[in-house]
Amino acid sequence: MASQPHLPIDPMLAIAAAVSAEAIVIDPRECALYAQDVFTKGPAPIAVFRPGSSAELAVGVAAATAQGIAIIPRGGGMSYTSGYIAPEAGALIVDMGRMQRIIEINQVDMTVTVEAGCTWHALYEALHLMGLRTPLWGTLSGLYASVGGGMSQNGLFWGARDGTIASNIICAEIVLADGSMIRTGSDFIRPFGPDLTGLFGADAGAFGIKATITLPLIHDGPAFAFGSFAFDEPAQYCAAMSEIGRRRLASEAFGFDPFLQAQRMKRDSLSSDAKSLINMAKLQGGFWKGLKEGAKVVAAGRSFLNDVNFSIHLICEGRHQSAVDADMADVEAIVTANGGRIVENTIPKILRANPFPPPNSMAGPDGERWAPIHGIVRHSKALETIDALTSLFEANNAEMARLGVGCGYMFLLVGATGFLIEPCFYWPDEQWEIHEHFIEPAHFAKLKGFPASPEARALVEKLRNEVIDVFGRMNGIHFQIGRTYPLASRIDPLAWRIMEAVKAEVDPKDLMNPGALGL
């Protein structure tokens, strides 16, 4: 009897057999969406895997890698460095969006454990009701950005005085490429022995997929002071910003250059959102005080930064109003000593009252494409870096003007030692599915929009790479390394070999987010 020919088996059948029906998405439009980040469009995945539990995550990963399928973990989808863009077609995107539970809030031991798909917004809302929060409590994209994504990509905004997201996590449960589960360190203090939790932090998912995460808790500060300040020259601005950071006077301190300031002011009025004003009134601690502050915001409208070149906006937060007011007095003295002046503090008030706004800013005011690139430098390099970036843009000014490419800076203090500089590019180009998905429908409908512009995009790509080179010359570092920022060339060669050895141990077949971190 003749033998039957060997028929190829669809590898998705093995995965589908191991997990629940709702965990697998094969719709082409959905798959196209999951193949995009804010800047890059990659090859479509074979499917999207949306596990509902740690156990399902483990068995699904094991089933996929047994078939030789690459696994690409994805958090909230708000990044821009190709961290979850597959290097080739046929990969399985793992979306953690169904794993959103807050597993335990332990007010005795001051820890909180969440599933990795829990958003920063959801975690903040649950903790805020108890007067608690985590030290680092999210990025501005936290309406969608997840805790697991934050640990994998690193980053910061809220609570930046306390460092970065990945440095503030106690432990995690992580699924490795073969489906095995590892728990890092102790569940109440870090580290317990060599810092295994840190090894899996900021790894862009190259070493494993975070299933659950435990973070420390602190009591929410009930006292606030808000400040906004204007400067004419970048040297004045940098000197003041750095001194505020060195003295850890603000829980968050950020600012803009003239271009980015103008972009922000062209958006809908900061005072037009009724919810913003209601939340701001609550934040002030009393109805009449809140009403008074709300009236100031309405009166200021969008004109209060018309004559401002560089601006700093910051929030002082603490347990006692007298201490917070004293911190703000110190800030104002630093600003004055460095040639700055006080302006209406609308921006930090509105932002703190509504910390996780819809991500409508991922498109320009008229629907331009938007993509940031960033670096963190030491204080002594901040002004030199800004000057180098300015020279870069001046050298490309004619081509940028011809193609309608604009760029402005956002600045942010990182703990006491870091100065983050984030050039943000705007250019006329088509929007993708990811923009329509995340931008509010009413806002998206108002955007003018533009046709595809490959030439403008190519210029932006070139400039982004040159910006990265500038940060390299300044010994800068980066968050959300993904597949965009260089790592191997920026760290000790022996350290890189150790990292390669770790990758070989936890992912010997190179199927866990291959190419992330440059591994």
Coordinates of C-alpha atoms in Angstrom, one line a residue:
M1 CA 0.0 0.0 0.0
A2 CA 1.4 3.3 -1.0
S3 CA 2.2 5.7 1.8
Q4 CA 0.1 8.9 2.1
P5 CA 1.8 12.1 1.2
H6 CA 2.7 14.3 4.2
L7 CA 0.3 17.2 4.4
P8 CA 1.5 20.4 6.0
I9 CA -0.4 21.3 9.1
D10 CA -1.6 24.9 9.6
P11 CA 0.5 26.0 12.7
M12 CA -2.5 28.1 13.8
L13 CA -4.5 25.0 14.5
A14 CA -2.1 24.0 17.2
I15 CA -2.4 27.4 18.9
A16 CA -6.1 27.6 18.5
A17 CA -6.5 24.1 20.0
A18 CA -4.5 25.2 23.1
V19 CA -6.5 28.4 23.9
S20 CA -10.0 29.7 24.0
A21 CA -11.8 30.8 20.9
E22 CA -12.0 34.5 21.9
A23 CA -8.2 34.6 22.4
I24 CA -7.4 34.4 18.7
V25 CA -8.1 37.2 16.2
I26 CA -7.5 36.6 12.5
D27 CA -9.6 39.5 11.0
P28 CA -7.3 41.2 8.4
R29 CA -8.2 44.7 9.4
E30 CA -7.5 44.0 13.1
C31 CA -4.3 42.3 12.2
A32 CA -3.3 45.3 10.1
L33 CA -3.9 47.6 13.1
Y34 CA -1.7 45.5 15.4
A35 CA 1.1 45.7 12.8
Q36 CA 1.4 49.5 13.3
D37 CA 2.9 51.8 15.8
V38 CA 2.8 55.6 15.8
F39 CA 5.7 55.8 13.2
T40 CA 6.1 52.4 11.5
K41 CA 3.9 50.0 9.6
G42 CA 5.1 46.4 9.6
P43 CA 4.2 43.1 8.0
A44 CA 0.8 41.7 9.0
P45 CA 0.9 39.0 11.7
I46 CA -0.4 35.5 11.3
A47 CA -2.9 36.4 14.0
V48 CA -3.4 38.3 17.2
F49 CA -3.3 36.3 20.5
R50 CA -5.3 37.9 23.3
P51 CA -4.9 35.7 26.4
G52 CA -7.4 36.0 29.2
S53 CA -5.1 34.7 32.0
S54 CA -1.5 33.9 32.9
A55 CA -2.2 30.2 32.3
E56 CA -3.6 30.9 28.8
L57 CA -0.7 33.2 28.0
A58 CA 1.8 30.4 28.9
V59 CA 0.1 27.6 26.9
G60 CA -0.5 29.9 23.9
V61 CA 3.1 31.0 23.8
A62 CA 4.3 27.4 24.2
A63 CA 2.0 26.2 21.3
A64 CA 3.3 29.0 19.0
T65 CA 7.0 28.6 19.6
A66 CA 6.7 24.8 19.3
Q67 CA 5.6 25.5 15.7
G68 CA 8.5 27.9 15.2
I69 CA 6.3 31.0 15.2
A70 CA 7.9 34.2 16.5
I71 CA 6.1 35.9 19.4
I72 CA 5.8 39.7 19.4
P73 CA 4.4 41.1 22.7
R74 CA 2.5 44.4 22.5
G75 CA 1.3 46.6 25.3
G76 CA -1.2 49.5 24.8
G77 CA 0.2 50.2 21.3
M78 CA 1.2 53.9 21.9
S79 CA 5.0 53.6 21.2
Y80 CA 7.0 54.7 18.2
T81 CA 10.2 52.7 18.1
S82 CA 9.1 49.5 16.4
G83 CA 9.2 47.6 19.6
Y84 CA 6.3 45.5 18.6
I85 CA 6.7 45.6 14.9
A86 CA 7.6 42.1 13.6
P87 CA 10.8 41.9 11.5
E88 CA 9.0 39.6 9.0
A89 CA 5.5 38.3 8.2
G90 CA 4.1 35.3 10.0
A91 CA 4.6 36.3 13.6
L92 CA 2.0 36.1 16.3
I93 CA 1.2 39.4 18.0
V94 CA 0.4 39.0 21.7
D95 CA -2.0 41.7 22.9
M96 CA -2.4 41.8 26.7
G97 CA -5.6 43.8 26.6
R98 CA -7.8 41.1 28.1
M99 CA -5.5 40.7 31.1
Q100 CA -6.6 43.9 32.9
R101 CA -7.4 42.8 36.4
I102 CA -6.1 44.5 39.5
I103 CA -5.3 41.3 41.5
E104 CA -4.6 42.8 44.9
I105 CA -4.3 46.1 46.6
N106 CA -2.5 45.4 49.9
Q107 CA -2.9 48.5 52.2
V108 CA -1.0 46.8 55.0
D109 CA 2.1 45.8 53.1
M110 CA 1.7 48.8 50.6
T111 CA 1.9 46.8 47.4
V112 CA -0.4 46.4 44.4
T113 CA -0.4 43.5 42.0
V114 CA -1.9 43.8 38.5
E115 CA -2.2 41.8 35.3
A116 CA 0.2 43.4 32.7
G117 CA -2.6 44.6 30.5
C118 CA -4.0 46.9 33.2
T119 CA -3.8 50.5 32.0
W120 CA -2.2 53.3 34.1
H121 CA -5.6 55.1 34.0
A122 CA -7.5 52.1 35.5
L123 CA -4.8 51.6 38.2
Y124 CA -4.8 55.3 39.1
E125 CA -8.6 55.4 39.4
A126 CA -8.7 52.4 41.7
L127 CA -6.0 53.6 43.9
H128 CA -7.0 57.2 44.0
L129 CA -10.3 56.3 45.7
M130 CA -8.2 54.9 48.6
G131 CA -5.8 57.9 48.8
L132 CA -3.0 55.8 47.3
R133 CA -0.9 55.7 44.2
T134 CA 2.3 54.1 42.9
P135 CA 5.5 56.3 43.0
L136 CA 5.6 56.4 39.1
W137 CA 2.0 56.3 38.1
G138 CA 2.0 56.4 34.3
T139 CA 2.7 58.2 31.1
L140 CA 0.5 60.8 29.4
S141 CA -0.8 58.0 27.1
G142 CA -2.0 56.1 30.2
L143 CA -5.6 55.9 29.0
Y144 CA -4.3 53.1 26.8
A145 CA -0.7 52.5 27.8
S146 CA -0.4 49.5 30.1
V147 CA 1.6 48.7 33.2
G148 CA 3.3 45.8 31.4
G149 CA 4.2 48.0 28.4
G150 CA 5.6 50.5 30.8
M151 CA 7.8 47.9 32.4
S152 CA 9.0 46.5 29.1
Q153 CA 9.6 49.9 27.4
N154 CA 10.4 52.0 30.4
G155 CA 9.3 55.6 30.4
L156 CA 7.9 58.2 32.8
F157 CA 5.8 61.3 33.3
W158 CA 3.7 61.2 36.4
G159 CA 5.9 61.0 39.5
A160 CA 9.0 61.6 37.4
R161 CA 10.8 63.0 40.5
D162 CA 11.1 59.3 41.6
G163 CA 12.8 58.0 38.5
T164 CA 11.4 55.8 35.8
I165 CA 8.7 53.2 35.5
A166 CA 11.0 50.1 35.2
S167 CA 13.1 51.2 38.3
N168 CA 10.0 51.4 40.5
I169 CA 8.7 47.8 40.1
I170 CA 9.1 45.2 42.8
C171 CA 8.7 41.9 40.9
A172 CA 6.9 40.3 38.0
E173 CA 5.7 36.9 36.7
I174 CA 7.1 36.4 33.3
V175 CA 6.3 33.8 30.6
L176 CA 9.4 32.7 28.7
A177 CA 9.6 31.6 25.1
D178 CA 8.9 27.9 25.9
G179 CA 5.8 28.8 27.9
S180 CA 7.5 28.4 31.3
M181 CA 6.8 30.9 34.0
I182 CA 9.4 32.7 36.2
R183 CA 8.8 34.9 39.2
T184 CA 11.5 37.5 39.8
G185 CA 12.8 38.4 43.2
S186 CA 10.7 39.1 46.4
D187 CA 7.1 40.2 46.3
F188 CA 7.5 43.1 48.7
I189 CA 11.0 44.6 48.3
R190 CA 13.6 44.8 45.6
P191 CA 16.2 43.4 45.2
F192 CA 16.5 40.0 46.9
G193 CA 20.0 39.0 45.7
P194 CA 21.1 40.0 42.2
D195 CA 18.3 42.1 40.6
L196 CA 16.5 39.7 38.4
T197 CA 13.5 42.0 38.2
G198 CA 15.7 44.7 36.7
L199 CA 17.0 42.3 34.1
F200 CA 13.5 41.8 32.7
G201 CA 12.7 45.5 32.9
A202 CA 13.1 47.8 29.9
D203 CA 13.8 44.7 27.7
A204 CA 11.2 45.5 25.0
G205 CA 9.8 42.0 25.5
A206 CA 13.0 40.4 24.2
F207 CA 13.4 38.2 27.2
G208 CA 9.8 37.3 28.0
I209 CA 6.2 38.5 28.4
K210 CA 5.1 40.1 31.7
A211 CA 2.0 38.4 33.0
T212 CA 1.6 40.0 36.4
I213 CA 3.5 42.9 38.0
T214 CA 3.8 44.0 41.6
L215 CA 4.5 47.7 42.4
P216 CA 5.0 49.7 45.7
L217 CA 2.3 51.9 47.0
I218 CA 2.6 55.4 48.6
H219 CA 0.0 57.7 50.0
D220 CA -1.3 60.3 47.6
G221 CA -0.1 63.8 48.4
P222 CA -3.1 66.0 49.3
A223 CA -1.2 69.3 48.9
F224 CA -0.3 70.9 45.6
A225 CA 1.2 74.0 44.1
F226 CA 1.3 74.8 40.4
G227 CA 3.8 77.0 38.5
S228 CA 4.4 78.1 34.9
F229 CA 7.4 80.2 33.9
A230 CA 8.7 81.9 30.8
F231 CA 12.3 82.3 29.5
D232 CA 13.7 84.1 26.5
E233 CA 16.9 82.0 26.0
P234 CA 17.6 78.3 26.2
A235 CA 20.6 78.9 28.5
Q236 CA 18.4 80.5 31.1
Y237 CA 15.8 77.8 30.7
C238 CA 18.3 74.9 31.1
A239 CA 20.0 76.5 34.1
A240 CA 16.6 76.9 35.9
M241 CA 15.3 73.5 34.9
S242 CA 18.4 71.7 36.0
E243 CA 18.5 73.4 39.4
I244 CA 14.9 72.5 40.0
G245 CA 15.7 68.9 39.2
R246 CA 18.8 68.7 41.3
R247 CA 16.9 70.0 44.3
R248 CA 13.9 67.6 43.6
L249 CA 11.4 70.4 44.1
A250 CA 8.7 69.3 41.7
S251 CA 6.9 65.9 41.3
E252 CA 6.8 66.7 37.6
A253 CA 8.6 69.5 35.7
F254 CA 8.2 69.7 31.9
G255 CA 8.3 72.4 29.2
F256 CA 8.3 73.4 25.6
D257 CA 10.2 75.4 23.0
P258 CA 8.4 78.0 20.9
F259 CA 7.4 75.6 18.1
L260 CA 5.9 73.0 20.3
Q261 CA 4.2 75.6 22.4
A262 CA 2.6 77.0 19.3
Q263 CA 1.4 73.6 18.3
R264 CA -0.3 73.1 21.7
M265 CA -1.9 76.5 21.6
K266 CA -3.4 75.8 18.1
R267 CA -5.4 72.9 19.5
D268 CA -8.8 73.2 21.2
S269 CA -8.8 75.7 24.0
L270 CA -7.4 74.4 27.2
S271 CA -10.4 75.8 29.0
S272 CA -13.1 74.3 26.7
D273 CA -13.4 70.9 28.4
A274 CA -16.0 71.1 31.1
K275 CA -14.7 67.8 32.7
S276 CA -11.3 69.4 33.0
L277 CA -12.7 72.4 34.9
I278 CA -14.8 70.1 37.2
N279 CA -11.8 67.9 38.0
M280 CA -9.6 70.9 38.5
A281 CA -12.1 72.4 41.0
K282 CA -12.0 69.1 43.0
L283 CA -8.2 69.2 43.0
Q284 CA -8.2 72.7 44.6
G285 CA -9.8 71.3 47.7
G286 CA -12.9 73.5 47.9
F287 CA -15.8 74.7 45.8
W288 CA -15.1 78.4 46.0
K289 CA -11.3 78.0 45.5
G290 CA -11.9 75.7 42.6
L291 CA -14.4 78.2 41.0
K292 CA -11.9 81.0 41.3
E293 CA -9.1 78.9 39.7
G294 CA -11.4 77.8 37.0
A295 CA -12.3 81.4 36.2
K296 CA -8.6 82.2 35.8
V297 CA -8.2 79.4 33.3
V298 CA -11.2 80.6 31.3
A299 CA -9.8 84.2 31.3
A300 CA -6.3 83.0 30.2
G301 CA -7.7 81.1 27.3
R302 CA -4.9 80.3 24.8
S303 CA -3.2 83.7 24.9
F304 CA -1.1 83.5 28.0
L305 CA 2.0 82.0 26.2
N306 CA 1.8 84.3 23.1
D307 CA 5.0 86.2 24.0
V308 CA 6.9 83.2 25.5
N309 CA 9.9 81.5 23.9
F310 CA 10.6 78.7 26.4
S311 CA 8.3 77.6 29.1
I312 CA 8.5 75.4 32.2
H313 CA 5.4 74.0 33.8
L314 CA 5.6 72.1 37.1
I315 CA 3.7 70.6 40.0
C316 CA 4.9 70.6 43.6
E317 CA 3.2 67.9 45.6
G318 CA 3.4 66.8 49.3
R319 CA 1.7 66.1 52.6
H320 CA 1.4 69.7 53.9
Q321 CA 0.5 72.8 52.0
S322 CA 3.0 74.9 53.9
A323 CA 5.8 72.6 52.7
V324 CA 4.6 72.6 49.1
D325 CA 4.3 76.4 49.1
A326 CA 7.8 76.6 50.4
D327 CA 9.0 74.4 47.5
M328 CA 7.2 76.6 45.0
A329 CA 8.8 79.7 46.6
D330 CA 12.2 78.1 46.1
V331 CA 11.3 77.3 42.4
E332 CA 10.3 80.9 41.9
A333 CA 13.6 82.2 43.3
I334 CA 15.5 79.8 41.0
V335 CA 13.4 81.1 38.0
T336 CA 14.0 84.7 38.9
A337 CA 17.7 84.2 39.4
N338 CA 18.0 82.7 35.9
G339 CA 16.1 85.5 34.1
G340 CA 12.7 83.8 34.0
R341 CA 9.3 85.2 34.9
I342 CA 6.0 83.9 36.2
V343 CA 3.1 83.3 33.7
E344 CA -0.4 81.9 34.2
N345 CA -0.2 78.3 35.5
T346 CA -3.1 77.0 33.4
I347 CA -1.3 74.0 31.7
P348 CA -0.1 72.1 34.9
K349 CA -3.5 72.7 36.6
I350 CA -5.5 71.3 33.7
L351 CA -3.0 68.4 33.1
R352 CA -2.9 67.3 36.7
A353 CA -6.7 67.4 37.0
N354 CA -7.0 65.2 33.9
P355 CA -3.8 63.2 33.8
F356 CA -4.7 60.7 31.1
P357 CA -6.4 62.6 28.2
P358 CA -7.5 61.0 25.0
P359 CA -4.4 60.7 22.7
N360 CA -5.6 63.2 20.2
S361 CA -2.1 64.8 20.1
M362 CA -0.8 61.8 18.1
A363 CA -1.9 63.9 15.1
G364 CA -1.0 67.6 14.5
P365 CA -3.6 70.4 14.8
D366 CA -4.6 70.0 11.1
G367 CA -4.1 66.2 11.0
E368 CA -0.3 66.2 10.3
R369 CA 1.6 63.1 11.2
W370 CA 3.4 63.3 14.5
A371 CA 6.4 61.3 15.8
P372 CA 8.7 62.0 18.7
I373 CA 12.3 60.9 19.3
H374 CA 14.1 61.5 22.6
G375 CA 17.2 61.2 24.7
I376 CA 18.1 61.7 28.3
V377 CA 21.3 63.5 29.1
R378 CA 23.0 64.6 32.3
H379 CA 22.4 68.2 33.3
S380 CA 25.9 69.4 32.2
K381 CA 25.1 68.3 28.6
A382 CA 21.6 69.7 28.3
L383 CA 22.4 73.1 26.7
E384 CA 25.1 71.6 24.5
T385 CA 22.6 69.0 23.2
I386 CA 20.0 71.6 22.5
D387 CA 22.5 73.6 20.6
A388 CA 23.6 70.6 18.6
L389 CA 20.0 69.7 17.7
T390 CA 19.3 73.3 16.7
S391 CA 22.4 73.3 14.4
L392 CA 21.1 70.0 12.8
F393 CA 17.7 71.5 12.1
E394 CA 19.2 74.8 10.8
A395 CA 21.4 72.8 8.4
N396 CA 18.2 71.0 7.0
N397 CA 16.0 74.1 7.2
A398 CA 15.5 74.6 3.5
E399 CA 14.5 70.9 2.9
M400 CA 12.2 70.9 5.9
A401 CA 10.5 74.1 4.8
R402 CA 10.0 72.7 1.2
L403 CA 8.3 69.5 2.5
G404 CA 6.4 71.1 5.4
V405 CA 8.3 69.3 8.1
G406 CA 8.4 71.0 11.5
C407 CA 10.0 70.1 14.8
G408 CA 9.8 71.3 18.4
Y409 CA 11.1 70.2 21.7
M410 CA 9.5 68.9 24.9
F411 CA 11.7 68.8 28.0
L412 CA 11.2 66.7 31.2
L413 CA 13.2 66.2 34.4
V414 CA 14.1 62.6 35.2
G415 CA 14.7 62.2 38.9
A416 CA 17.6 64.4 40.1
T417 CA 20.1 63.4 37.5
G418 CA 18.4 63.3 34.1
F419 CA 17.3 65.9 31.6
L420 CA 15.0 64.5 28.9
I421 CA 14.9 66.3 25.5
E422 CA 12.2 65.1 23.1
P423 CA 12.1 66.5 19.5
C424 CA 8.7 66.1 18.1
F425 CA 8.3 66.0 14.3
Y426 CA 5.2 67.1 12.4
W427 CA 4.8 66.6 8.7
P428 CA 2.0 66.4 6.0
D429 CA 1.3 62.7 5.5
E430 CA -1.6 60.2 5.5
Q431 CA -3.1 58.9 8.8
W432 CA -3.1 55.1 9.4
E433 CA -5.6 52.8 11.1
I434 CA -3.8 53.3 14.4
H435 CA -4.6 57.0 14.3
E436 CA -8.3 56.5 13.6
H437 CA -8.4 53.8 16.3
F438 CA -6.9 55.9 19.1
I439 CA -8.0 59.5 18.3
E440 CA -11.5 60.4 19.5
P441 CA -13.9 60.1 16.6
A442 CA -15.2 63.6 16.9
H443 CA -11.7 65.0 16.9
F444 CA -10.5 62.8 14.1
A445 CA -13.5 63.9 11.9
K446 CA -12.4 67.5 12.3
L447 CA -8.8 66.9 11.1
K448 CA -8.0 68.3 7.7
G449 CA -5.8 65.3 6.8
F450 CA -3.2 65.0 4.0
P451 CA -2.3 62.6 1.2
A452 CA 0.7 60.2 1.6
S453 CA 4.0 62.0 1.3
P454 CA 6.9 59.5 1.0
E455 CA 9.4 62.2 0.5
A456 CA 8.5 64.1 3.7
R457 CA 8.5 60.9 5.7
A458 CA 11.9 59.9 4.3
L459 CA 13.2 63.3 5.5
V460 CA 11.7 62.7 9.0
E461 CA 13.3 59.3 9.1
K462 CA 16.7 60.7 8.2
L463 CA 16.4 63.5 10.8
R464 CA 15.3 61.1 13.5
N465 CA 18.4 59.0 12.9
E466 CA 20.6 62.1 13.0
V467 CA 18.9 63.2 16.3
I468 CA 19.8 59.7 17.7
D469 CA 23.4 60.3 16.6
V470 CA 23.5 63.6 18.5
F471 CA 22.3 62.0 21.7
G472 CA 25.0 59.3 21.2
R473 CA 27.7 62.0 21.0
M474 CA 26.4 63.4 24.2
N475 CA 26.5 60.0 26.0
G476 CA 22.7 60.1 26.2
I477 CA 20.4 57.1 26.9
H478 CA 16.9 56.2 25.8
F479 CA 13.6 54.7 26.9
Q480 CA 11.6 52.3 24.8
I481 CA 14.6 51.1 22.9
G482 CA 12.6 48.8 20.6
R483 CA 14.3 48.4 17.3
T484 CA 15.1 52.1 16.9
Y485 CA 17.7 53.2 19.5
P486 CA 21.2 51.6 19.5
L487 CA 22.1 49.7 22.7
A488 CA 25.1 47.4 21.8
S489 CA 27.2 50.3 20.8
R490 CA 26.3 52.4 23.8
I491 CA 27.2 50.0 26.6
D492 CA 30.2 48.1 27.8
P493 CA 31.1 45.2 25.3
L494 CA 31.3 42.7 28.1
A495 CA 27.9 43.8 29.4
W496 CA 26.5 43.3 25.9
R497 CA 27.9 39.7 25.8
I498 CA 26.2 39.0 29.1
M499 CA 22.9 40.3 27.7
E500 CA 23.4 38.0 24.6
A501 CA 24.0 35.1 26.9
V502 CA 20.8 35.8 28.8
K503 CA 18.9 36.0 25.6
A504 CA 20.3 32.6 24.5
E505 CA 19.3 31.1 27.9
V506 CA 15.7 32.3 28.0
D507 CA 15.0 32.2 24.2
P508 CA 17.4 29.8 22.6
K509 CA 15.4 29.7 19.3
D510 CA 15.2 33.5 19.1
L511 CA 11.4 33.5 18.8
M512 CA 10.6 36.0 21.6
N513 CA 10.4 39.4 19.9
P514 CA 13.5 38.8 17.6
G515 CA 15.5 41.8 16.9
A516 CA 14.3 43.9 19.8
L517 CA 17.1 45.7 21.6
G518 CA 19.3 44.7 18.7
L519 CA 19.5 41.1 19.9

